[in-house]
Coordinates of C-alpha atoms in Angstrom, one line a residue:
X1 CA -11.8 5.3 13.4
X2 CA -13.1 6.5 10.1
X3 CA -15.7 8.8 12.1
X4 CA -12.8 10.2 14.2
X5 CA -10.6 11.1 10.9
X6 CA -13.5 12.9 9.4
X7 CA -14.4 14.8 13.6
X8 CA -10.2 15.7 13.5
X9 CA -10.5 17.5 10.2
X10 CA -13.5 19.6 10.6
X11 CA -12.1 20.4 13.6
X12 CA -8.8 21.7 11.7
X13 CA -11.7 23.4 9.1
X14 CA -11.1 20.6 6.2
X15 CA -14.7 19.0 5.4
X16 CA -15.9 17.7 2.1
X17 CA -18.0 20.5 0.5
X18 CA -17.5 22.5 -2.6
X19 CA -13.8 23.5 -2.0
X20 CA -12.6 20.2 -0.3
X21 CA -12.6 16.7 -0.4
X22 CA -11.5 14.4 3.4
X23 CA -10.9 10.8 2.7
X24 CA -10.5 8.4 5.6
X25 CA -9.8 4.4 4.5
X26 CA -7.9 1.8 6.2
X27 CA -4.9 0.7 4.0
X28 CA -6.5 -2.8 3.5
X29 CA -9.4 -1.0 1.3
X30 CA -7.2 0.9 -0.6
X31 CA -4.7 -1.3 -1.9
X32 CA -4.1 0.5 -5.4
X33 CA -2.5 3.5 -3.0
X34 CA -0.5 1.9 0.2
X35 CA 0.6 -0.4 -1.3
X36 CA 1.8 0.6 -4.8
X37 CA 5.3 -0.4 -5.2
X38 CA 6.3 3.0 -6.5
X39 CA 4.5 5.3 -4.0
X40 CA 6.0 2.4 -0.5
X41 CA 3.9 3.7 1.8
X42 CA 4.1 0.5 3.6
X43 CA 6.6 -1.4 3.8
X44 CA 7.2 -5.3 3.3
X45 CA 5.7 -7.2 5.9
X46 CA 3.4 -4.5 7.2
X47 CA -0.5 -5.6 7.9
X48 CA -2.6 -2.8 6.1
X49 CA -5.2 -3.2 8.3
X50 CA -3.0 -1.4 11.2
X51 CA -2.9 1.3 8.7
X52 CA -4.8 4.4 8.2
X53 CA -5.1 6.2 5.7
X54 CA -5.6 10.2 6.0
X55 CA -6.4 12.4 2.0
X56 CA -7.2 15.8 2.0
X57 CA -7.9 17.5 -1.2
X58 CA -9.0 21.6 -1.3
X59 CA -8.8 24.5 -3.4
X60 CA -6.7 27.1 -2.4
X61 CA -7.4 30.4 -3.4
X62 CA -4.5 32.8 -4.7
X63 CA -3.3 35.7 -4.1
X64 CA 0.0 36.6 -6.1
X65 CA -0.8 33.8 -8.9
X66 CA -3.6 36.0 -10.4
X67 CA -1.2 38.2 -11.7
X68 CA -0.3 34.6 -13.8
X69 CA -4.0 33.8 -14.3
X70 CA -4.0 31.3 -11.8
X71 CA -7.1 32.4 -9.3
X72 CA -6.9 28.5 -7.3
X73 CA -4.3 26.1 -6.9
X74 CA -5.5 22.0 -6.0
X75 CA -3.5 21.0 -3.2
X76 CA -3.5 17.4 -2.0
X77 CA -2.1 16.3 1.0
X78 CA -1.9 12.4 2.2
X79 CA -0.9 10.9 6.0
X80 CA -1.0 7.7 7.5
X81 CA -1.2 6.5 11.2
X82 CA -0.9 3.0 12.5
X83 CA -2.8 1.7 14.8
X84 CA -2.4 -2.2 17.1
X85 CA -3.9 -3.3 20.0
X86 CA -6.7 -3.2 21.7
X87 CA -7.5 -2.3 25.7
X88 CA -7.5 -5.4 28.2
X89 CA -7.2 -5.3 31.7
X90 CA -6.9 -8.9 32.2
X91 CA -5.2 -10.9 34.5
X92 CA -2.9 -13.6 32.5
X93 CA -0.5 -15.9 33.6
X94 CA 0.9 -15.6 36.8
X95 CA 4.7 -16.1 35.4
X96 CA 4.3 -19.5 36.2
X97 CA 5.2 -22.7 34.3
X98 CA 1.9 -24.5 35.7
X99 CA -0.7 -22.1 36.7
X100 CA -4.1 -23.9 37.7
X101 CA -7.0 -21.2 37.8
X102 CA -9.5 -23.0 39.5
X103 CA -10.6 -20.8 42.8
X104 CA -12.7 -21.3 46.1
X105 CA -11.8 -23.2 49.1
X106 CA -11.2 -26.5 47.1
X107 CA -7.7 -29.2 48.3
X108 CA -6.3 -31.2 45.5
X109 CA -6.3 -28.7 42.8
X110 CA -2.9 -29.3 41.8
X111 CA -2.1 -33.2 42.6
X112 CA 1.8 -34.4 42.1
X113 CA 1.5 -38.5 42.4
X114 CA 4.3 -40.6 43.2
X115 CA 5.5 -41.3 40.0
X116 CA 5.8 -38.0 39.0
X117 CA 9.7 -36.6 37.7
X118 CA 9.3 -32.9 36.9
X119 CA 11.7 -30.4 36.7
X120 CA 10.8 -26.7 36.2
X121 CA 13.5 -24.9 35.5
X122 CA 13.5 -20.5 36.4
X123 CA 9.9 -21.2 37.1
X124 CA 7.4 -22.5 39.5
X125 CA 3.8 -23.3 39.8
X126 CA 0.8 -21.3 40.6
X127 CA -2.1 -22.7 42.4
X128 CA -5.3 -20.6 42.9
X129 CA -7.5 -22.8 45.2
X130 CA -7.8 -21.8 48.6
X131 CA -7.9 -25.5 50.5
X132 CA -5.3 -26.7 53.0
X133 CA -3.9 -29.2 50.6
X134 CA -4.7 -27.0 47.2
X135 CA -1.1 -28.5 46.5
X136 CA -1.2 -32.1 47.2
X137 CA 2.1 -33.9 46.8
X138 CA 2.8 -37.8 47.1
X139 CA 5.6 -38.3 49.2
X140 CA 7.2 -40.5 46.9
X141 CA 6.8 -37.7 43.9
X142 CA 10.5 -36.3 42.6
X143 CA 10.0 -32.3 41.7
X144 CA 12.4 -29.3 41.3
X145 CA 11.7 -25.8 40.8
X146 CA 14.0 -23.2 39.8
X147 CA 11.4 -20.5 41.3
X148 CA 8.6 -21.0 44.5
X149 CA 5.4 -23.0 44.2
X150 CA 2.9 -20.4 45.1
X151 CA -0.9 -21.6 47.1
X152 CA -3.6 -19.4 47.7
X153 CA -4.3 -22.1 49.9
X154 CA -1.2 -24.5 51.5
X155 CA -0.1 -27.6 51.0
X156 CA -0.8 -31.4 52.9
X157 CA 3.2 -31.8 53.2
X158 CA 4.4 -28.0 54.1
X159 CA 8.4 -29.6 54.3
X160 CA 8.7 -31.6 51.1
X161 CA 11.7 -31.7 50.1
X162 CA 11.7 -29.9 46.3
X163 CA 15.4 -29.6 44.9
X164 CA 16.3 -26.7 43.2
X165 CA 16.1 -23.1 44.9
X166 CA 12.4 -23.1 44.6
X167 CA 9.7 -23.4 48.3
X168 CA 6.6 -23.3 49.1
X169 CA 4.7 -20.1 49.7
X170 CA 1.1 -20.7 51.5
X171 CA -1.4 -18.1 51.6
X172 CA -0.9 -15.8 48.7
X173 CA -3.5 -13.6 47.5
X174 CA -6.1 -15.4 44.8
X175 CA -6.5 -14.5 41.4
X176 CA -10.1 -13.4 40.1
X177 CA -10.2 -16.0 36.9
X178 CA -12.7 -16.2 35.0
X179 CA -14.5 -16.6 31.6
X180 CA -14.2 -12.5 31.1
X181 CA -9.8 -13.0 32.0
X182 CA -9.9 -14.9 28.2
X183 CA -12.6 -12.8 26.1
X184 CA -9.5 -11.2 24.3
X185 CA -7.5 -14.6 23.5
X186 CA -8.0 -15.2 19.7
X187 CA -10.1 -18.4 18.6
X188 CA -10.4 -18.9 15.0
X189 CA -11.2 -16.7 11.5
X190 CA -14.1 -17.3 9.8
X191 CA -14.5 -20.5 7.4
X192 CA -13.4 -20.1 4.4
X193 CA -15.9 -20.0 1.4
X194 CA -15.4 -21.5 -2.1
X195 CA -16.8 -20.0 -5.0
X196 CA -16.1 -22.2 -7.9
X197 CA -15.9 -26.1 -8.4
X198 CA -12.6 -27.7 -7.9
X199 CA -10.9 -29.9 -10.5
X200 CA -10.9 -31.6 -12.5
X201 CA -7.5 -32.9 -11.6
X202 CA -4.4 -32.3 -13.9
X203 CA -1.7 -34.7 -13.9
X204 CA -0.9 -35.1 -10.6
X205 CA -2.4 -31.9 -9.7
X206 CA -5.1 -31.0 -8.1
X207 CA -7.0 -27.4 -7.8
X208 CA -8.2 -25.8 -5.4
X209 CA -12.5 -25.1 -5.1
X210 CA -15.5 -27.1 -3.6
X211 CA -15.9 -30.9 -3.8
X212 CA -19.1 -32.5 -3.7
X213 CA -17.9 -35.9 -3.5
X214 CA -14.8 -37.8 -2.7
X215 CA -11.2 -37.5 -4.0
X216 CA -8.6 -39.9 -4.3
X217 CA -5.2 -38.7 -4.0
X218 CA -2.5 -41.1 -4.5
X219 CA 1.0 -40.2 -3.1
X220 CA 2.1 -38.9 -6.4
X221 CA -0.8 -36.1 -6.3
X222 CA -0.3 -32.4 -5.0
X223 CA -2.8 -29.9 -3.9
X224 CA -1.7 -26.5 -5.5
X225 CA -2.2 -23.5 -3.6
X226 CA -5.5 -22.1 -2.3
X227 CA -8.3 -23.0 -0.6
X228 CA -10.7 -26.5 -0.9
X229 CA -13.9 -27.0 0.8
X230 CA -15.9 -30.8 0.9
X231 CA -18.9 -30.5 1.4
X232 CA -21.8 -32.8 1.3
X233 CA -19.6 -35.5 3.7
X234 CA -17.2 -35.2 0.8
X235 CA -13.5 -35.5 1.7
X236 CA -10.2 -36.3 0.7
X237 CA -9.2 -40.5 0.3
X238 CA -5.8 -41.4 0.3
X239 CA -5.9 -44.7 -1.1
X240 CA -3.4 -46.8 -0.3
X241 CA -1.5 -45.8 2.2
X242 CA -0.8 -42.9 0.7
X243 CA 0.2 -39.7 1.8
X244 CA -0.7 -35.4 1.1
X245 CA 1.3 -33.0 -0.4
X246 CA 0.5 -29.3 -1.1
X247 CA 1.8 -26.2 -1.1
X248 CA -0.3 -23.2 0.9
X249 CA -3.1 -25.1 1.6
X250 CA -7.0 -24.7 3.3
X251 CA -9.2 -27.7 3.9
X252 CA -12.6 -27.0 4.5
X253 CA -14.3 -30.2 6.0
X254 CA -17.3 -31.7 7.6
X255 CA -16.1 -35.1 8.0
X256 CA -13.3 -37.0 10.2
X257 CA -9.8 -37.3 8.0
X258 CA -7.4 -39.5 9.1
X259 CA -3.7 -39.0 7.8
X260 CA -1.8 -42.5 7.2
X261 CA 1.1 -42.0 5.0
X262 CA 4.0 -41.2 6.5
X263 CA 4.8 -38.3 4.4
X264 CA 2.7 -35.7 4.3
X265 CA 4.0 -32.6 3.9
X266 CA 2.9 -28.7 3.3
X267 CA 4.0 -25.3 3.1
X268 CA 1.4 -24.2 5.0
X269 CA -1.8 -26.3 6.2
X270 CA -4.9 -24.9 7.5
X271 CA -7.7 -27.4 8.8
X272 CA -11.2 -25.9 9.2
X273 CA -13.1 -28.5 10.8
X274 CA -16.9 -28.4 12.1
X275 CA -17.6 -31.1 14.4
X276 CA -15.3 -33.6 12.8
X277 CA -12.3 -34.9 13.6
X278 CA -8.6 -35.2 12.1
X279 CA -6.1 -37.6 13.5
X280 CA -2.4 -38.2 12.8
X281 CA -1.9 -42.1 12.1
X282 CA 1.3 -41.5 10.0
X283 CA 3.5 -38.6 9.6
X284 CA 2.7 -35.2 9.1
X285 CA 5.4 -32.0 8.0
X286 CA 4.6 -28.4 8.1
X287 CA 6.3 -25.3 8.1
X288 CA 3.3 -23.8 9.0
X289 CA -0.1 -25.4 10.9
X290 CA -3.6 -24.3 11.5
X291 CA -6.5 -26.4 13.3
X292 CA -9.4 -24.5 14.0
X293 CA -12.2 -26.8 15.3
X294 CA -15.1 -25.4 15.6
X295 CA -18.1 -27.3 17.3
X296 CA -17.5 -30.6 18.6
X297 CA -14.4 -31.4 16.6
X298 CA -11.1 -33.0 17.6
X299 CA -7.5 -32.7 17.1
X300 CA -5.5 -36.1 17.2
X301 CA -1.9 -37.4 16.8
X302 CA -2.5 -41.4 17.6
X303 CA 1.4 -42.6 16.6
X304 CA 3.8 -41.2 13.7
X305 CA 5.0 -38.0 14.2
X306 CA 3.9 -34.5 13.5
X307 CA 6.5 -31.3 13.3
X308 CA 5.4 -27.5 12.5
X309 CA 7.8 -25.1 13.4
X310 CA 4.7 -22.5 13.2
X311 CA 1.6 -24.1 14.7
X312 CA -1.5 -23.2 16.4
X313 CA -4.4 -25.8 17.6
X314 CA -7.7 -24.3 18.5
X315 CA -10.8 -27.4 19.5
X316 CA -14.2 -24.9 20.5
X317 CA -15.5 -28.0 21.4
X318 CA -13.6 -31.0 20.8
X319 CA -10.7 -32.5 22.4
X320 CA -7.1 -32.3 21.8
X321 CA -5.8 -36.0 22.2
X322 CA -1.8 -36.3 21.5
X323 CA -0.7 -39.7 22.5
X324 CA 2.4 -40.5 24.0
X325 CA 3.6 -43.0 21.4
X326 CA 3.7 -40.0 18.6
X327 CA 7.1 -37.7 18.1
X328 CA 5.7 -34.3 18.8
X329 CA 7.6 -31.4 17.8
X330 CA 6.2 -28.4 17.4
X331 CA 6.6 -23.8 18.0
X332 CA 3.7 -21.8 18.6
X333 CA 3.6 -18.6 15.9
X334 CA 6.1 -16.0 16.4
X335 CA 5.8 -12.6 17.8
X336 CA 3.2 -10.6 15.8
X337 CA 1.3 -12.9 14.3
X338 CA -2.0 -12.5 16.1
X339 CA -1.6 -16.3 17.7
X340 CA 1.7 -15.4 18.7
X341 CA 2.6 -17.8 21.6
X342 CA -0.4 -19.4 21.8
X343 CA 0.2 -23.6 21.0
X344 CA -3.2 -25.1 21.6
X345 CA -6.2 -23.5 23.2
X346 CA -9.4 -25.1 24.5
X347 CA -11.6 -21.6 25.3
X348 CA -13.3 -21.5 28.7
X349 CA -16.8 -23.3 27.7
X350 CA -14.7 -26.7 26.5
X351 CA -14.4 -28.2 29.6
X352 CA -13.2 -31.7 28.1
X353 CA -10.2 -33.5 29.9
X354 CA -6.8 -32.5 28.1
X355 CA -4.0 -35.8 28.6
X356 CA -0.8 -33.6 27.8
X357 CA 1.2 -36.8 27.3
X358 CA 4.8 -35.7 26.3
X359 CA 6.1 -38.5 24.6
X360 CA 9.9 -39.2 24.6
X361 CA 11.9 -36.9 21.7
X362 CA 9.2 -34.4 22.2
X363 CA 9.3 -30.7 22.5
X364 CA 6.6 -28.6 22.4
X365 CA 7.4 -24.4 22.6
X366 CA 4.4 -22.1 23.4
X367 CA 1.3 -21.8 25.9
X368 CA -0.8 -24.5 25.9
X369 CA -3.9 -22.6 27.4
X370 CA -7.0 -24.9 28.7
X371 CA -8.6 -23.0 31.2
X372 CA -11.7 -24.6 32.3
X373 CA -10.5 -28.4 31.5
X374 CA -9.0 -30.7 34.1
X375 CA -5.2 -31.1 33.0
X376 CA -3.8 -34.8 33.6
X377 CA 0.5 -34.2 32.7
X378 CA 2.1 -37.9 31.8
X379 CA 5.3 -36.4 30.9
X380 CA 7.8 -39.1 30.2
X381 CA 11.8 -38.8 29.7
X382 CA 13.1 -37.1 27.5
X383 CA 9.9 -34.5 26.9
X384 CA 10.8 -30.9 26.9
X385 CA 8.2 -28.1 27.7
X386 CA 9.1 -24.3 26.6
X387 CA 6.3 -22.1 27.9
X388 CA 3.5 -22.6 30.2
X389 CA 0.7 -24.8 30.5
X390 CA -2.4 -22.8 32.0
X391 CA -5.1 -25.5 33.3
X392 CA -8.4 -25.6 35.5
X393 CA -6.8 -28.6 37.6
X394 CA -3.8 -30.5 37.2
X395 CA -3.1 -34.7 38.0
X396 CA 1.0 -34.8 37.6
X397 CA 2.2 -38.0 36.7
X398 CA 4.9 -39.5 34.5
X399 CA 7.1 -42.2 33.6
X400 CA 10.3 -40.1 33.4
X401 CA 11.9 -37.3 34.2
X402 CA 10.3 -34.4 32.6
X403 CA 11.2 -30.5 31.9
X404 CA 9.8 -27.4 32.0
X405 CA 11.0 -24.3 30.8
X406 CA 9.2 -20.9 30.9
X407 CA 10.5 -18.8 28.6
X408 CA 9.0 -15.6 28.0
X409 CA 9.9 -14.8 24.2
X410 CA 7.7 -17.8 23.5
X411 CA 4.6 -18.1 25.4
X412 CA 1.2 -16.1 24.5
X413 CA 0.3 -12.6 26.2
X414 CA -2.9 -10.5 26.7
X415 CA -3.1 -7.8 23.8
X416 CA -1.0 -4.8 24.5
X417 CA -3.4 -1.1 24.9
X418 CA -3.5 0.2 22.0
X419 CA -0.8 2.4 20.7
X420 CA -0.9 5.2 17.8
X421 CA 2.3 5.7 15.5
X422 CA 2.6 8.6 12.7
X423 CA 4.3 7.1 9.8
X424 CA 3.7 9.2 7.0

């Protein structure tokens, strides 16, 4: 981008030589100027990174002004462009509430057993195998759809009955799904680094920094803002029962936490893991939630309950194991943040087992995306679905009715193309 800023003004006969100066920076290197207060060349909320940042300094030699001694006159001239997005061509979702991806000429991709209740409501389900019983429904099974089931393949019982306005359609044409359809799905930042020792703690307050050995927090403790890394095996110890409280938070660990108390709470938490595991015993509040596991690491809620209104689970490796006992409630990030949509994601090289078990008084809102894992749905009364779940196989079962919702303000989209917008 930098390159083509400098190409557009020689091409416009501005280069930096004895009579001109060209400056090209994205607005996130060049703080002091887009975003001085005074000057509001962004504006609140903006990402400077989308910005670029166009100065052209040059001598201008005068004509009339000589008569005034002035022979030159420094003009300076500034724009900025925005830029967001990047170029995909891939193939997504298939607007469906349950969309298994799995292809070839395979039956029993998508199996509904007979204690199955599920309700999808303005949706349907999508099933990309090609065998006569891709779909594979238990006679006893209960399912509505508010849209069609579509098979690349058919169906072992082409006349069950489904309630709602939604059929069967046999025989559509396959999807080409592969690794390369997710290569432009966002996984994780980098791991966050700490410079300086943490501690020691003040009051009741501890500071953020590495830790080379274990802390013991007590429920009276709170973790100001910033980011903390253990490292060595060193971790956080809640003694007694007890439970975390912070502000913005990071946790940087290499060793499996378990959360007991039943009131943890943050601002915002964000869980770097590598191949280690974090599990929910107790209860766990968040406005905002982060869990990026990278290698082997896991993401568990055993019982308690755990609420974000802004939360995004990401296992490279690991598993994601919610049990049906816990109170799930949780929204994937809003439009524009770059997980926007996007709940939980297992990439396509995880190919553990995800359990979606949607306990009662749960509602989850996003795309839960596990592409290459086997999907096993217990959905039990009362569980509420907004969004999509996008699986490799599915096993449908249940112990209550169950509901899905596809809504599209909520689930998680390919990047748009790029676009390019003049702003100053």
């Amino acid at each position: 981008a930098k390159t083509k800023g400098v190409d557009r003004a020689a091409s416009n006969g501005y280069v930096t030589d004895a009579d001109s100066t060209v400056t090209v920076e994205f607005c996130d290197e060049a703080a002091d100027k887009c975003q001085d207060p005074e000057k509001k060349e962004l504006s609140l909320g903006d990402k400077p990174a989308e910005f670029i940042r166009v100065t052209i300094i040059s001598d201008v030699p005068m004509t009339f002004g000589r008569v005034l001694g002035r022979d030159l006159v420094t003009n300076r001239v500034v724009a900025i462009a925005r830029v967001q997005g990047i170029t995909t061509t891939s193939l997504f979702n298939a607007g469906a509430g349950l969309y298994s991806v799995k292809d070839g000429n395979s039956d029993d991709c998508f199996k509904v057993n007979g204690s199955a209740n599920l309700v999808l409501h303005d949706t349907g389900i999508f099933v990309n195998c090609g065998g006569n019983s891709a779909l594979f429904l238990n006679g006893s099974a209960q399912i509505g759809m508010g849209a069609n089931a579509r098979v690349v393949g058919c169906t072992n019982k082409p006349e069950f009955p489904i309630s709602g306005t939604g059929t069967i359609d046999c025989g559509v044409a396959p999807q080409p799904v592969g690794e390369s359809t997710f290569k432009d799905v966002p996984t994780a930042p980098s791991t966050p680094n700490c410079t300086s020792p943490g501690g020691p703690k003040s009051g009741n307050t501890w500071s953020p920094g590495y830790y080379s050995s274990n802390i013991s927090i007590s429920s009276s403790d709170f973790l100001s803002d910033g980011t903390y890394c253990f490292i060595n095996g060193a971790k956080p110890k809640l003694t007694g029962g007890a439970s975390m409280k912070g502000g913005k938070v990071k946790l940087v660990l290499s060793d499996d936490l378990d959360l007991m108390g039943d009131a943890n709470q943050f601002e915002s938490l964000e869980i770097f893991m590598n191949n280690a595991d974090f599990q929910v015993f107790g209860t766990l509040t968040a406005d905002r939630f982060r869990f990026y596991g990278k290698g082997d690491s896991t993401f568990g809620v055993q019982s308690g309950a755990f609420t974000s209104g802004d939360a995004y689970i990401y296992s490279e490796e690991g598993e994601i194991d919610i049990q049906a006992q816990a109170v799930v409630n949780m929204h994937a990030p809003p439009p524009g943040d770059e997980f926007g949509g996007m709940l939980i994601y297992m990439p396509w090289d995880n190919t553990n087992a995800f359990v979606l078990n949607g306990g009662t008084n749960s509602t989850w809102y996003g795309t839960v995306l596990v592409p290459h894992a086997p999907v096993t749905y217990n959905g039990d009364a009362g569980f509420k679905l907004y969004g999509q779940v996008i699986g490799y196989t599915f096993d449908i079962n249940g112990g209550g009715k169950s509901d899905i919702f596809f809504d599209s303000d909520v689930v998680f989209s390919p990047p748009n193309d790029p676009t390019i917008e003049f702003t100053k």
